[in-house]
Coordinates of N, CA, C and O in Angstrom, one line a residue:
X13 N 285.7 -37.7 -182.0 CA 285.5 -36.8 -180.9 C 284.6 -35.6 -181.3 O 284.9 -34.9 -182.2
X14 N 283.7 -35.5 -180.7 CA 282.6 -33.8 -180.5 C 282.8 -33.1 -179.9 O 282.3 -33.5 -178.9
X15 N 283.1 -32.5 -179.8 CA 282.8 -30.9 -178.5 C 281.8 -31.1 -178.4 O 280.9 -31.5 -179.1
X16 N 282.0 -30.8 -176.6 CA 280.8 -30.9 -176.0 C 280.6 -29.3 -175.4 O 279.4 -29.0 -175.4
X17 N 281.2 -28.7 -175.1 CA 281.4 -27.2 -174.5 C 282.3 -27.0 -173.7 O 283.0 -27.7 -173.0
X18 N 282.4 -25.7 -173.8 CA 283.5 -25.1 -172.7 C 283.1 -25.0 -171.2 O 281.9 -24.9 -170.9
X19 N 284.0 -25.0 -170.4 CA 283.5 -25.0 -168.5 C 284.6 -24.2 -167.9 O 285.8 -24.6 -167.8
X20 N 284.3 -23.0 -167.6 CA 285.3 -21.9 -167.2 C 284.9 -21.7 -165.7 O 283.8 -21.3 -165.3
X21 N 285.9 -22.0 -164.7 CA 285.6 -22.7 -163.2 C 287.0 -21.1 -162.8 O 288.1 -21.1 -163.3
X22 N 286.4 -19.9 -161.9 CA 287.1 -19.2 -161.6 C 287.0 -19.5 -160.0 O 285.8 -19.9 -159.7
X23 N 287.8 -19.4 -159.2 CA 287.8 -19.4 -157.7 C 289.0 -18.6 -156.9 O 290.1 -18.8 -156.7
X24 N 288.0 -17.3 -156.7 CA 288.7 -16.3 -156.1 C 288.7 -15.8 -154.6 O 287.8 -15.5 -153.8
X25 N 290.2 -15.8 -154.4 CA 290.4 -14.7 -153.4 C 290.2 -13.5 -153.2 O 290.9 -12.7 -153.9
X26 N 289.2 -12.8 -152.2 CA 289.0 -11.8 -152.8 C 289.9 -11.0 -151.6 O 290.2 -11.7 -150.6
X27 N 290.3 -9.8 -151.6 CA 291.1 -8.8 -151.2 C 290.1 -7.8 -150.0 O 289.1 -7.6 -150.6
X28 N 290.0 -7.2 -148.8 CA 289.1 -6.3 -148.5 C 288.5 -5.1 -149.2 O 287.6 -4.5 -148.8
X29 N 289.1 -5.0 -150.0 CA 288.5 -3.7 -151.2 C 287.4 -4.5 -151.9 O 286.4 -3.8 -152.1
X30 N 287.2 -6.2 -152.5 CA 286.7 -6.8 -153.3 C 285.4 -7.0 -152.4 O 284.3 -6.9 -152.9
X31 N 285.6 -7.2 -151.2 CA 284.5 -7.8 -150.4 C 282.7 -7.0 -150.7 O 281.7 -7.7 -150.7
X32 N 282.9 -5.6 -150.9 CA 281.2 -4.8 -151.0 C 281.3 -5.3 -152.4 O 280.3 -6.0 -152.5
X33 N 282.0 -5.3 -153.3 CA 281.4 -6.4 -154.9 C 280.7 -7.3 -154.8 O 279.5 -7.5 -155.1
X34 N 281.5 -7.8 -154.3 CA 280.9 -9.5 -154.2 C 280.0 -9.8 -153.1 O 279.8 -11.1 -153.1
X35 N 279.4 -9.2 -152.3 CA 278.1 -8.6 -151.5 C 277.3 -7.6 -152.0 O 276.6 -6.8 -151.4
X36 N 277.5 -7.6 -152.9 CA 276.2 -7.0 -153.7 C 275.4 -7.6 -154.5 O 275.8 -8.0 -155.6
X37 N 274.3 -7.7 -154.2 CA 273.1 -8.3 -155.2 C 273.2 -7.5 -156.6 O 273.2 -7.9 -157.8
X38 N 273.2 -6.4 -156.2 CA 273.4 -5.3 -158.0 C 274.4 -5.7 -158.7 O 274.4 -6.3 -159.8
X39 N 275.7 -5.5 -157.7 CA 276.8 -6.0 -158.7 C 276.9 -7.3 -159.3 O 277.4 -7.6 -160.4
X40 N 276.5 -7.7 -158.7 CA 277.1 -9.6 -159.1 C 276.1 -9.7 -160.3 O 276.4 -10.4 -161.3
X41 N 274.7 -9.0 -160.1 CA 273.9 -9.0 -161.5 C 274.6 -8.4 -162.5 O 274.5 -9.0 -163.6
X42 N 275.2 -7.5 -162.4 CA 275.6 -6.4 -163.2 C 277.2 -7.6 -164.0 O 277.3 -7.8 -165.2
X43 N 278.0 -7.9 -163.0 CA 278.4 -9.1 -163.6 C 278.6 -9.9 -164.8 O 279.2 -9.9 -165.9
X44 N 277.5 -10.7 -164.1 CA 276.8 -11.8 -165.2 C 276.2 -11.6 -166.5 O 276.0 -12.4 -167.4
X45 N 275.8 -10.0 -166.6 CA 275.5 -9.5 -167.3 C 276.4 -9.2 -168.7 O 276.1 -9.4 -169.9
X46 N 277.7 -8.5 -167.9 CA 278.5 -8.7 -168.8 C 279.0 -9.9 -169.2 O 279.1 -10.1 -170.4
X47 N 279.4 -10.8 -168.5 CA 279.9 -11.9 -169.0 C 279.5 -12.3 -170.1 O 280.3 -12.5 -171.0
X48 N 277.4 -12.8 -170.3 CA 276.8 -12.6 -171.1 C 276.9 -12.1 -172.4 O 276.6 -12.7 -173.4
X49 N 277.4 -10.5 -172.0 CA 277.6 -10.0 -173.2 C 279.1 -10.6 -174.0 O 278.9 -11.2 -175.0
X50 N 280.6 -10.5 -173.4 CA 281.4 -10.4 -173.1 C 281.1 -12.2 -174.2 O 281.6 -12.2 -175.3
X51 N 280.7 -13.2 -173.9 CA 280.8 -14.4 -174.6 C 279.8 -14.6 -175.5 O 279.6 -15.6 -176.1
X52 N 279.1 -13.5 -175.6 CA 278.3 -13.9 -176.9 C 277.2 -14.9 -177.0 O 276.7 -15.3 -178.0
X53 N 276.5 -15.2 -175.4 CA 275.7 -16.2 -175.4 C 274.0 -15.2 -175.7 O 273.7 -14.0 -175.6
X54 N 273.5 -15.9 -175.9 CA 271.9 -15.6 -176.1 C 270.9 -15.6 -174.8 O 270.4 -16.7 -174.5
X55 N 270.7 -14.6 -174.1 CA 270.3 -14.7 -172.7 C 269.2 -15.2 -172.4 O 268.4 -14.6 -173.1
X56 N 268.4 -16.1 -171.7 CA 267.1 -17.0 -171.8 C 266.1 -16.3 -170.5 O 264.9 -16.0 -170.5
X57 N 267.0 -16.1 -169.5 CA 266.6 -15.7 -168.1 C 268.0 -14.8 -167.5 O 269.1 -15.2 -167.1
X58 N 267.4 -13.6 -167.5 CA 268.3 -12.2 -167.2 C 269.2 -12.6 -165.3 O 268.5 -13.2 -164.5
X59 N 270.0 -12.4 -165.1 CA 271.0 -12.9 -163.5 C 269.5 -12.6 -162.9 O 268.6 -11.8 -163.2
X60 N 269.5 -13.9 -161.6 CA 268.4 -13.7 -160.5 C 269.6 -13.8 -159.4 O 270.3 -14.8 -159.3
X61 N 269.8 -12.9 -158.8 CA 270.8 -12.9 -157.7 C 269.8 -12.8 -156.3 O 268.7 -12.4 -156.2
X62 N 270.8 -13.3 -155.0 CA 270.1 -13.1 -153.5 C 270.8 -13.4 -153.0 O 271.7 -14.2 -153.2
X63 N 270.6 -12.4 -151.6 CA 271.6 -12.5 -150.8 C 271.8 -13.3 -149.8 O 270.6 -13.6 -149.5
X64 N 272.5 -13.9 -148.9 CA 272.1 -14.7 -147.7 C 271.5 -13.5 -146.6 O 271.5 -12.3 -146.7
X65 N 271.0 -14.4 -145.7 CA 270.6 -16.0 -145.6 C 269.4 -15.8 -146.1 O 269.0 -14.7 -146.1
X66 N 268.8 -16.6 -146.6 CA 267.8 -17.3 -147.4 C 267.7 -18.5 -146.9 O 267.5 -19.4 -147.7
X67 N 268.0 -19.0 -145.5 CA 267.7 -20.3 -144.9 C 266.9 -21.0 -144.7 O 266.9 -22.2 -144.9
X68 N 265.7 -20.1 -144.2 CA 264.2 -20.5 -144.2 C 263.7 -21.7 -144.2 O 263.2 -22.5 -143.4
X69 N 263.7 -21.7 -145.6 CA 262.5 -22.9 -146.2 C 264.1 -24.3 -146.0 O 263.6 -25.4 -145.9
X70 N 264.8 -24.3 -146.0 CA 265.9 -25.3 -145.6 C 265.6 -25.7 -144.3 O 265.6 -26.9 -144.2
X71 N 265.3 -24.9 -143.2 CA 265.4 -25.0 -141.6 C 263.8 -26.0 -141.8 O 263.7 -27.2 -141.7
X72 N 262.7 -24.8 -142.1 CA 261.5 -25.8 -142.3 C 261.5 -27.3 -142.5 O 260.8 -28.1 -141.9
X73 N 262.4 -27.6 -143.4 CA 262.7 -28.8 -144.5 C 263.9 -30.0 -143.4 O 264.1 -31.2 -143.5
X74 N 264.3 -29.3 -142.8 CA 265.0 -30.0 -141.7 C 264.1 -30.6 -140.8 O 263.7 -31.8 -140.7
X75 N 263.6 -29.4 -140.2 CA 262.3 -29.7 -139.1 C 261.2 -30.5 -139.2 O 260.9 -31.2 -138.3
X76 N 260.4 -30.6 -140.5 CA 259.6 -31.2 -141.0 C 260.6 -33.0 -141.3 O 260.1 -34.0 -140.7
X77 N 261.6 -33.2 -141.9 CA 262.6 -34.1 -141.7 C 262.6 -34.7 -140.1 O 262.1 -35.8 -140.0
X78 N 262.9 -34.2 -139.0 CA 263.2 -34.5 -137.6 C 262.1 -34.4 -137.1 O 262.1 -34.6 -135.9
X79 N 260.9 -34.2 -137.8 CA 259.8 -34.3 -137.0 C 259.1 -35.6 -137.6 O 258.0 -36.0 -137.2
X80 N 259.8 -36.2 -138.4 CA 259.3 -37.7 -139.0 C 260.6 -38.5 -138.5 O 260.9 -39.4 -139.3
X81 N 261.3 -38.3 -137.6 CA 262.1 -39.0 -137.2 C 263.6 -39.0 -138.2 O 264.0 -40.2 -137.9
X82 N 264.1 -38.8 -138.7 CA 264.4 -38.9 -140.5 C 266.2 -38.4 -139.4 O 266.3 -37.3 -138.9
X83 N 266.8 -39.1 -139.3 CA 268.5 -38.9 -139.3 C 269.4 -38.9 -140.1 O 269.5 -39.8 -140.9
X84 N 270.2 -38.1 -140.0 CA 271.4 -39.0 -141.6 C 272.2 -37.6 -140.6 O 271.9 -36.8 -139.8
X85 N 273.6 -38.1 -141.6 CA 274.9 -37.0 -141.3 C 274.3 -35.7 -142.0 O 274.5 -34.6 -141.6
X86 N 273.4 -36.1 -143.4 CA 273.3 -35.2 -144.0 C 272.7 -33.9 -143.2 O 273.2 -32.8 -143.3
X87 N 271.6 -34.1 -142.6 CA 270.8 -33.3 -142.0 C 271.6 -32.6 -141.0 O 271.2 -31.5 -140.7
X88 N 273.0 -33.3 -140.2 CA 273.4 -32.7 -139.4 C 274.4 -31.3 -140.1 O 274.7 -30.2 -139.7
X89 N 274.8 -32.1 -141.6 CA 275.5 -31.1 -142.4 C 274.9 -30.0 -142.5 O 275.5 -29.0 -142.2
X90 N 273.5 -30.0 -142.9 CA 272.8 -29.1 -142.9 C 272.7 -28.1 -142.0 O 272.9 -26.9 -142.3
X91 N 272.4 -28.6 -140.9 CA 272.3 -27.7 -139.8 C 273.5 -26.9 -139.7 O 273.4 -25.7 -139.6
X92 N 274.6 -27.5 -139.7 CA 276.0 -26.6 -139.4 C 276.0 -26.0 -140.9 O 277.2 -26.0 -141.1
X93 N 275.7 -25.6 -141.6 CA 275.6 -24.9 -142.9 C 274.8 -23.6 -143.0 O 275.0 -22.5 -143.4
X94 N 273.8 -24.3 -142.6 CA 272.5 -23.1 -142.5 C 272.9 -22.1 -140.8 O 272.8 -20.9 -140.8
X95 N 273.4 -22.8 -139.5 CA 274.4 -22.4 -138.7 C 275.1 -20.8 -139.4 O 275.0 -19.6 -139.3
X96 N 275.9 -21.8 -140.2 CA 277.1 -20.5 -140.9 C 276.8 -19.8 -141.5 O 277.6 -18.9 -141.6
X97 N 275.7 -19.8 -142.2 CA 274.5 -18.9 -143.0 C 274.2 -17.6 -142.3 O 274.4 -16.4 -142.7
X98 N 273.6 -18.0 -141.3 CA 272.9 -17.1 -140.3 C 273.5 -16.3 -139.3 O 273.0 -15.5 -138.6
X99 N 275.1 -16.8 -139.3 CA 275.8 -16.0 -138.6 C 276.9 -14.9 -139.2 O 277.6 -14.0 -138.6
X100 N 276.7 -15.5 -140.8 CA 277.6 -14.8 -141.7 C 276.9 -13.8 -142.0 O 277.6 -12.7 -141.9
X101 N 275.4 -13.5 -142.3 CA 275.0 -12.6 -142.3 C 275.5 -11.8 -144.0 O 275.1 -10.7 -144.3
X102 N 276.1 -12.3 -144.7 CA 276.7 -12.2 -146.0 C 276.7 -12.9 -147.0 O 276.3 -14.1 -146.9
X103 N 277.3 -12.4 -148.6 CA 277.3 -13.3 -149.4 C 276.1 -13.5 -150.0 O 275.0 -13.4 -149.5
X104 N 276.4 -13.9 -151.9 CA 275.3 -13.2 -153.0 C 275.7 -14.9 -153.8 O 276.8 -15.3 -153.9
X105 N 274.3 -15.6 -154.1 CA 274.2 -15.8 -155.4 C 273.5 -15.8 -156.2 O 272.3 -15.6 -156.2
X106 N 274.2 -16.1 -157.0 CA 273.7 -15.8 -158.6 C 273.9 -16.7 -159.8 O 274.9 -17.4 -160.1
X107 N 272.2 -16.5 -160.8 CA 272.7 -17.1 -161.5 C 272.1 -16.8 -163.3 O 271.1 -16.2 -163.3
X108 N 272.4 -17.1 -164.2 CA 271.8 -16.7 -165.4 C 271.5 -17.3 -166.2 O 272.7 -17.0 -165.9
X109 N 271.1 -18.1 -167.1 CA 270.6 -19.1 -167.8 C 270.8 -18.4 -169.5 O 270.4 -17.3 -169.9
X110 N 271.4 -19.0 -170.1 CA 271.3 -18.6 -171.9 C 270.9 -20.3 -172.3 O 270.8 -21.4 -171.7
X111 N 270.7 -19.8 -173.9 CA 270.1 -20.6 -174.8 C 271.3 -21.9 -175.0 O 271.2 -23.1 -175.0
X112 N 272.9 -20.7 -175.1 CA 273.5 -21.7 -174.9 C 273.9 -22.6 -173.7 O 274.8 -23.5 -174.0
X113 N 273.4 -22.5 -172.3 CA 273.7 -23.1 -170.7 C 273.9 -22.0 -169.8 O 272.9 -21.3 -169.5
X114 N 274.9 -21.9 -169.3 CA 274.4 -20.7 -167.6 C 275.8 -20.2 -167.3 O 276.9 -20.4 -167.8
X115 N 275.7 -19.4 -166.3 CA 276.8 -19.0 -165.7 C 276.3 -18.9 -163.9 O 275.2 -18.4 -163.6
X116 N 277.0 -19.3 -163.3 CA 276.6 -18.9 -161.6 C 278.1 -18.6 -160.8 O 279.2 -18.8 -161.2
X117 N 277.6 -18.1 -159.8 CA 278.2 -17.1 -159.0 C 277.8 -17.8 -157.5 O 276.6 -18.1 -157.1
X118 N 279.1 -18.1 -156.5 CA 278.5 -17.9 -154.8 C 279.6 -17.0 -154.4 O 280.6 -17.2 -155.1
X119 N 279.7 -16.2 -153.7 CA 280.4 -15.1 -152.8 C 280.3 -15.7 -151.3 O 279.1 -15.9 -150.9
X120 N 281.3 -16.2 -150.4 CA 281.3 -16.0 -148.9 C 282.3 -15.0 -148.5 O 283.4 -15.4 -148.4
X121 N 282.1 -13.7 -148.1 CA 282.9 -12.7 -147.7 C 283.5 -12.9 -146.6 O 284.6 -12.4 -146.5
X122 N 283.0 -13.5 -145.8 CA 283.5 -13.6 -144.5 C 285.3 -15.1 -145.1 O 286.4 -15.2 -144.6
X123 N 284.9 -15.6 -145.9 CA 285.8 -16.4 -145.9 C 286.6 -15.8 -147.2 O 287.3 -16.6 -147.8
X124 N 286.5 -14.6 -147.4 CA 287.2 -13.4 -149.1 C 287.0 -14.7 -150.0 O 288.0 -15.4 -150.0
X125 N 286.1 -15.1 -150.6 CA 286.1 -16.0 -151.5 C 285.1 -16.0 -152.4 O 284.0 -15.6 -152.0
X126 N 285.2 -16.4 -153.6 CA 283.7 -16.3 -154.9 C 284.3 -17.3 -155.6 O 285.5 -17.3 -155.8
X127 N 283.3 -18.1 -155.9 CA 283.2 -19.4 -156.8 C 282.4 -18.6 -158.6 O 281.4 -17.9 -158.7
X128 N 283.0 -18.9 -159.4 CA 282.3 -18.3 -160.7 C 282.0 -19.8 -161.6 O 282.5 -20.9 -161.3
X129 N 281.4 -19.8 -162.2 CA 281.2 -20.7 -162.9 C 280.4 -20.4 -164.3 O 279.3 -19.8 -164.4
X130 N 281.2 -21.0 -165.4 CA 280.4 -20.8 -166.9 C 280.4 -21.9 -168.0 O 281.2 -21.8 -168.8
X131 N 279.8 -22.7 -168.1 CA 279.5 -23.5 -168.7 C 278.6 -23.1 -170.3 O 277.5 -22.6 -170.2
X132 N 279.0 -23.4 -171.3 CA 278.4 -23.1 -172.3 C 278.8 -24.7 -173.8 O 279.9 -25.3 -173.9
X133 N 277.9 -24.9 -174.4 CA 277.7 -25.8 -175.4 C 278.6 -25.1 -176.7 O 279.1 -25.7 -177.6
X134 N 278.6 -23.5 -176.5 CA 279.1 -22.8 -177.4 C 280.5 -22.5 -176.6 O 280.7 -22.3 -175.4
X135 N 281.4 -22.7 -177.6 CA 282.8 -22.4 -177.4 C 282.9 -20.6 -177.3 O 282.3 -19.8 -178.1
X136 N 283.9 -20.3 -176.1 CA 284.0 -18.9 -176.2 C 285.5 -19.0 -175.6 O 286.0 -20.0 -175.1
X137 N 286.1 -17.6 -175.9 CA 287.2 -17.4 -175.3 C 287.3 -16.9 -173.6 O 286.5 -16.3 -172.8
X138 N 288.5 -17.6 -173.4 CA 288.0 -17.5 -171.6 C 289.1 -15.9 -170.9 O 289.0 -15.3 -169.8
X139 N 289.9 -15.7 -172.2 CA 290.8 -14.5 -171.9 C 290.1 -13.2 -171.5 O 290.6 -12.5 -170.6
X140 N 288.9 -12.7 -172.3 CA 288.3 -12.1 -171.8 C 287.7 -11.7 -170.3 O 287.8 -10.9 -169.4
X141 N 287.1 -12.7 -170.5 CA 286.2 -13.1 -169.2 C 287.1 -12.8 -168.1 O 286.9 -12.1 -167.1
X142 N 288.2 -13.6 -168.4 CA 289.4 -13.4 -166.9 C 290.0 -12.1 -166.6 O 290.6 -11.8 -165.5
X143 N 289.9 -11.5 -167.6 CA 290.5 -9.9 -168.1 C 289.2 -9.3 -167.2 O 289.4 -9.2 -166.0
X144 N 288.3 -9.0 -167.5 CA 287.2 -8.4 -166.9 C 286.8 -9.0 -165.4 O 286.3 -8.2 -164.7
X145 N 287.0 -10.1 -165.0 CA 287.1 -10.5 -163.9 C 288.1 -9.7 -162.8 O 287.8 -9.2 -161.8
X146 N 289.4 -9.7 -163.3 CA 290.0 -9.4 -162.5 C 289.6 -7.5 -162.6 O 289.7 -6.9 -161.5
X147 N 289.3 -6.9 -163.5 CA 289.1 -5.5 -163.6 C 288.0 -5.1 -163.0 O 287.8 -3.9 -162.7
X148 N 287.0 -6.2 -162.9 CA 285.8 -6.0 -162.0 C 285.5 -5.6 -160.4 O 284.9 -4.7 -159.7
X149 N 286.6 -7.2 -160.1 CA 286.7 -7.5 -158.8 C 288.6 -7.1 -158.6 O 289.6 -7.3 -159.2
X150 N 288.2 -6.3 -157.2 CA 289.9 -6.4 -156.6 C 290.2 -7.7 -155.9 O 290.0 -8.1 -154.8
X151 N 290.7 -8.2 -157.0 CA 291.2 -10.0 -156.7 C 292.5 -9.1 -155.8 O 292.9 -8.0 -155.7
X152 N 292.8 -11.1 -155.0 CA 294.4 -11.3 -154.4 C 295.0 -12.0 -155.5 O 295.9 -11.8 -156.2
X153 N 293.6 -13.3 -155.3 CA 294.5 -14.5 -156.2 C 293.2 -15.0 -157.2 O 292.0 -14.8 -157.1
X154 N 293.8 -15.6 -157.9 CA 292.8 -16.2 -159.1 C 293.2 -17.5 -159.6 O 294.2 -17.8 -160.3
X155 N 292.1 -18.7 -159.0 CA 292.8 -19.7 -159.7 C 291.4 -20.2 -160.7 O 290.2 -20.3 -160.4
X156 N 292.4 -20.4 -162.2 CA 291.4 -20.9 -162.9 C 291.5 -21.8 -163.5 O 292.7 -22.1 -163.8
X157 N 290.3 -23.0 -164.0 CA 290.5 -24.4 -165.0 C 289.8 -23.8 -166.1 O 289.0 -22.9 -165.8
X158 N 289.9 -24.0 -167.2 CA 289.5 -24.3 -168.2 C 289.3 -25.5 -168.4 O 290.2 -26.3 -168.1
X159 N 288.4 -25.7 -168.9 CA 288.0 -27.4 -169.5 C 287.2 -27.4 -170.9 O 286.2 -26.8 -171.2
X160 N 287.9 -28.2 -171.8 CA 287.2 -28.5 -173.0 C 286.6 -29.8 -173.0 O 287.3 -30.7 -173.2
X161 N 285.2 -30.0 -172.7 CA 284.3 -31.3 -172.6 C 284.6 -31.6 -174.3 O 284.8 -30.9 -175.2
X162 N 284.5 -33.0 -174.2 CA 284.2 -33.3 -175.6 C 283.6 -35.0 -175.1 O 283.9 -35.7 -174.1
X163 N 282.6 -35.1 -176.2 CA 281.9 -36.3 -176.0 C 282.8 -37.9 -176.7 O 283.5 -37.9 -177.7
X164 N 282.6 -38.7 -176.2 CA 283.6 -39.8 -176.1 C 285.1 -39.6 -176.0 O 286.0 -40.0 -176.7
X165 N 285.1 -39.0 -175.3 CA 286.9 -38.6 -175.0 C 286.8 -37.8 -173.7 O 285.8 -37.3 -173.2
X166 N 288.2 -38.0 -173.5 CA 289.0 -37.0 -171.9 C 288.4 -35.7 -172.3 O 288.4 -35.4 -173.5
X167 N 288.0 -34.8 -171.3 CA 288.2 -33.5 -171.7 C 289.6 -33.0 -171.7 O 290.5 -33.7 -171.3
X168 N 289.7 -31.7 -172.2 CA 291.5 -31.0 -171.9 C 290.9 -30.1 -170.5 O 289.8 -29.9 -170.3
X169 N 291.7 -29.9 -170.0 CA 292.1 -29.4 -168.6 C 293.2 -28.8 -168.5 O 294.3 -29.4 -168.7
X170 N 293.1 -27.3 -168.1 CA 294.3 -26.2 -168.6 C 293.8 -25.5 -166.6 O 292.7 -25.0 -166.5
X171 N 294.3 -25.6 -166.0 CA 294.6 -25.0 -164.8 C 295.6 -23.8 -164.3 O 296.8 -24.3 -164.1
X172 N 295.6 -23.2 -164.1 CA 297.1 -22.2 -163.8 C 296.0 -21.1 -162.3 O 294.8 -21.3 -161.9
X173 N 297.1 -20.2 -161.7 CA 297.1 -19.1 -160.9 C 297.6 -18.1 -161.4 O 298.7 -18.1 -162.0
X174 N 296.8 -16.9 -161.0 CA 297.2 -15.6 -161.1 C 297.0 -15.2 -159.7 O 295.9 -15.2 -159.1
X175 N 298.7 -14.7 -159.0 CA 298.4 -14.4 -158.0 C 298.4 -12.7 -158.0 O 298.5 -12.2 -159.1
X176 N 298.2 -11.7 -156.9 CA 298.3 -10.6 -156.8 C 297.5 -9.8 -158.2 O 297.9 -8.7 -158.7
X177 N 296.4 -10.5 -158.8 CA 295.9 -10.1 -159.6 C 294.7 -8.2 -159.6 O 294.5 -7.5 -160.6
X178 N 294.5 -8.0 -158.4 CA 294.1 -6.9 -158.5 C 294.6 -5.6 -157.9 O 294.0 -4.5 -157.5
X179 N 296.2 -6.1 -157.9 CA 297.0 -5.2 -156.8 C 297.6 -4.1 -157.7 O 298.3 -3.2 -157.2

């Protein structure tokens, strides 16, 4: 068996205090930034964060699609997506790239929720990360996996909740 890398999958509830964080294009950079520091990765491409909606060139790509005739469920998925986009009017992502792999970020405020994600080839500790997570953001709830990839074998998968985490 090899290691293959660590995969640190956070999915948070966020609280109404948490909500201008996690709609912020500064902050969520500011974030990743730490994280960065915080695991010791080698930064390749500094956080590019944006905010919704950024639909645009999707709606185009639909249109140009339906104007060649082109149907599927997918497209209709689309439309009700880019829909929710444009009426949420909220919500940041983000993402950062190192030498060792990436970290990304989506925020939907309207639904108190942020997806985190950290993937690295280099092993790091994930206590930190969750420690500053919660001190960052005013969580409700925090559910997190940990995953240890390893090549020709099961990964390990460590799951738990922290509820009332930023109260």
């Amino acid at each position: 068996m090899t290691y293959a890398g660590k995969h640190l999958i956070l999915d948070c509830i966020l609280t109404d205090d948490s909500i201008p964080i996690v709609n912020s294009v500064q902050k969520m950079s500011e974030y990743l930034e730490e994280v960065t520091r915080i695991t010791d990765m080698t930064l390749v491409i500094p956080p590019i964060a944006m905010a919704f909606p950024f639909s645009g060139e999707t709606q185009r790509l639909i249109k140009r699609l339906e104007s060649e005739g082109t149907t599927s469920p997918v497209i209709e998925e689309f439309k009700q997506h880019i829909k929710h986009r444009d009426e949420d009017q909220g919500g940041v992502s983000a993402i950062t790239v190192w030498l060792e792999s990436h970290a990304s970020l989506h925020s939907w405020p309207l639904d108190k929720y942020i997806s985190i994600d950290l993937f690295s080839c280099k092993n790091f500790a994930c206590e930190p990360i969750i420690d500053f997570t919660k001190d960052f953001m005013k969580l409700d709830t925090l559910h997190i996996t940990e995953i240890d990839r390893m090549m020709k074998a099961p990964a390990t998968i460590k799951q738990y909740v922290l509820s009332s985490v930023g109260v």
